[in-house]
XYZ file of C-alpha atoms in Angstrom:
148
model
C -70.491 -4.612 10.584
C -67.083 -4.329 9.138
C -65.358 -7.039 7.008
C -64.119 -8.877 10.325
C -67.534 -9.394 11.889
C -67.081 -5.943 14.164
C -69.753 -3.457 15.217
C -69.130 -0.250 13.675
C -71.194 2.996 14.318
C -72.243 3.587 10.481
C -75.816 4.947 10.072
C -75.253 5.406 6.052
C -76.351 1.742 5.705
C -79.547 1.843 7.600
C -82.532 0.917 5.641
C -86.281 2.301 7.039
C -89.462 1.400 5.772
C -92.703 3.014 6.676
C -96.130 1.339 6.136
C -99.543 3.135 6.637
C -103.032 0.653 6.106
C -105.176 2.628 3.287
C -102.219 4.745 2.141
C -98.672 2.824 1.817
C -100.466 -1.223 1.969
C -97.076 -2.075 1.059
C -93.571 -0.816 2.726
C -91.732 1.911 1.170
C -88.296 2.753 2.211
C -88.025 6.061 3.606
C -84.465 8.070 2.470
C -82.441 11.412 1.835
C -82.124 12.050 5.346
C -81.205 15.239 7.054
C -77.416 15.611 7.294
C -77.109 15.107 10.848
C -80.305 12.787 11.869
C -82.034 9.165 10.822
C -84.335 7.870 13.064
C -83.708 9.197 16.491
C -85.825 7.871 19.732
C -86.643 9.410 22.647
C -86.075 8.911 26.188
C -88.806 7.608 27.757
C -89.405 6.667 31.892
C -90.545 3.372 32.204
C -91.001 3.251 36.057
C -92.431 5.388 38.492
C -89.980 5.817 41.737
C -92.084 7.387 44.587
C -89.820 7.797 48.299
C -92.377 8.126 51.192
C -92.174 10.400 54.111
C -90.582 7.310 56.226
C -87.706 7.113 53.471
C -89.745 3.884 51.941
C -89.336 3.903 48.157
C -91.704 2.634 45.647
C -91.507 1.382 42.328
C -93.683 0.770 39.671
C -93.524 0.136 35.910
C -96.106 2.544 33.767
C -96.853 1.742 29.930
C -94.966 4.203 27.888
C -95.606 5.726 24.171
C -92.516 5.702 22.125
C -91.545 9.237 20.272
C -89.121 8.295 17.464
C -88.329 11.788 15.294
C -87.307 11.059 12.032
C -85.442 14.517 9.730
C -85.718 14.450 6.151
C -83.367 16.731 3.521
C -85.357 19.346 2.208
C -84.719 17.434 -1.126
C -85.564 13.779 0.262
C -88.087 12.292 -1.959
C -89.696 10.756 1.470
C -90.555 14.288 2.356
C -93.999 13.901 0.085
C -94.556 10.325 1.509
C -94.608 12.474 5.215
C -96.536 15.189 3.656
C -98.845 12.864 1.959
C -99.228 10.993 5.086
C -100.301 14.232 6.702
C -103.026 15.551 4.332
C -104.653 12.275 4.277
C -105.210 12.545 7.664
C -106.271 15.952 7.433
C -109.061 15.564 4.875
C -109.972 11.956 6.574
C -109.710 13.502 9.551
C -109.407 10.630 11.251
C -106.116 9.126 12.354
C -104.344 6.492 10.169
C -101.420 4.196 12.006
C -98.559 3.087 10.873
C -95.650 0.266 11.193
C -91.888 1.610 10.499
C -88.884 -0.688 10.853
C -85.350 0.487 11.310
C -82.520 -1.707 10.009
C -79.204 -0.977 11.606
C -76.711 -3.290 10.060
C -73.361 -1.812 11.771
C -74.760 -3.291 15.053
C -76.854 -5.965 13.612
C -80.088 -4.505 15.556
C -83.654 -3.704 13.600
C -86.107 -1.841 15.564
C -90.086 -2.486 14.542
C -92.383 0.384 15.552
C -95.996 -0.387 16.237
C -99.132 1.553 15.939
C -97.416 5.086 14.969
C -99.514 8.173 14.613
C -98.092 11.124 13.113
C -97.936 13.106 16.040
C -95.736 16.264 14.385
C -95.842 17.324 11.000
C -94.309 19.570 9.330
C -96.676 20.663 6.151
C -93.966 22.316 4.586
C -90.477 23.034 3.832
C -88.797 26.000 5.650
C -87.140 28.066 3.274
C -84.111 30.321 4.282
C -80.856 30.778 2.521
C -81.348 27.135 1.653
C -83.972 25.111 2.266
C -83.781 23.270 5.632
C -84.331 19.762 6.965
C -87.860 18.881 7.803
C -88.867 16.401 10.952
C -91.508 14.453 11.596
C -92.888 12.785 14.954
C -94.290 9.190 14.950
C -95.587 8.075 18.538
C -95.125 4.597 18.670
C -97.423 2.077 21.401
C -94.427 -0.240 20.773
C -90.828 0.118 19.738
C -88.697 -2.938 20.062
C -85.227 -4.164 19.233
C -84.155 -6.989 18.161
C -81.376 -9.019 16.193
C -81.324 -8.769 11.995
């Protein structure tokens, strides 16, 4: 929020902490973001809409995972917290969860993701010219809003 109380759409001032039972017991603040990308949900379809052959519709609401992508710098220090994330899983090979929570100050919302698994991964940095962004998929069973 501005000095007078207003929204604003700044991202810069976002805080996000990641927390992973076993690895991270504690939250650490994930940061050096991509240039262009924080924390970015995606659309998902909460209902079911079904129109029968006598022009009847139907509705229903269906339980939906939450896919939040989140794009590190290639330099971001959070990049080995991913990576270490990753390679703990793939020498447990078992799955471990995780709680993130997104503070948005410009429009005084936080968003708490529950039960994440590290659905994408990206095990490395991709090296061109210069060394490009990475991204990483958490698929949340819950991702809520709410005020700060």
């Amino acid at each position: 929020m501005d000095n007078q109380g207003n929204m604003t759409i700044t991202s810069a001032n976002s805080v996000v902490t990641l927390k992973v039972a076993g690895l991270y017991n504690s939250p650490v603040r994930l940061e050096g973001f991509s240039s262009d990308a924080i924390a970015q949900p995606a659309q998902v379809n909460p209902v079911v809409a079904e129109m029968g052959a006598d022009g009847h519709m139907s509705v229903g609401f269906v339980p939906t995972p939450k896919t939040v992508t989140f794009a590190f710098a290639a330099d971001s220090p959070s990049r080995q917290i991913m990576e270490d994330w990753y390679s703990a899983q793939e020498a447990l090979r078992e799955v471990l969860l995780c709680e993130v929570e997104v503070s948005t100050p410009a429009i005084n919302r936080k968003y708490t993701g529950l039960r994440g698994a590290l659905t994408t991964a990206q095990p490395g940095v991709q090296a061109q010219q210069t060394l490009r962004p990475s991204q990483y998929v958490i698929t949340f069973e819950s991702w809520t809003g709410s005020a700060l």
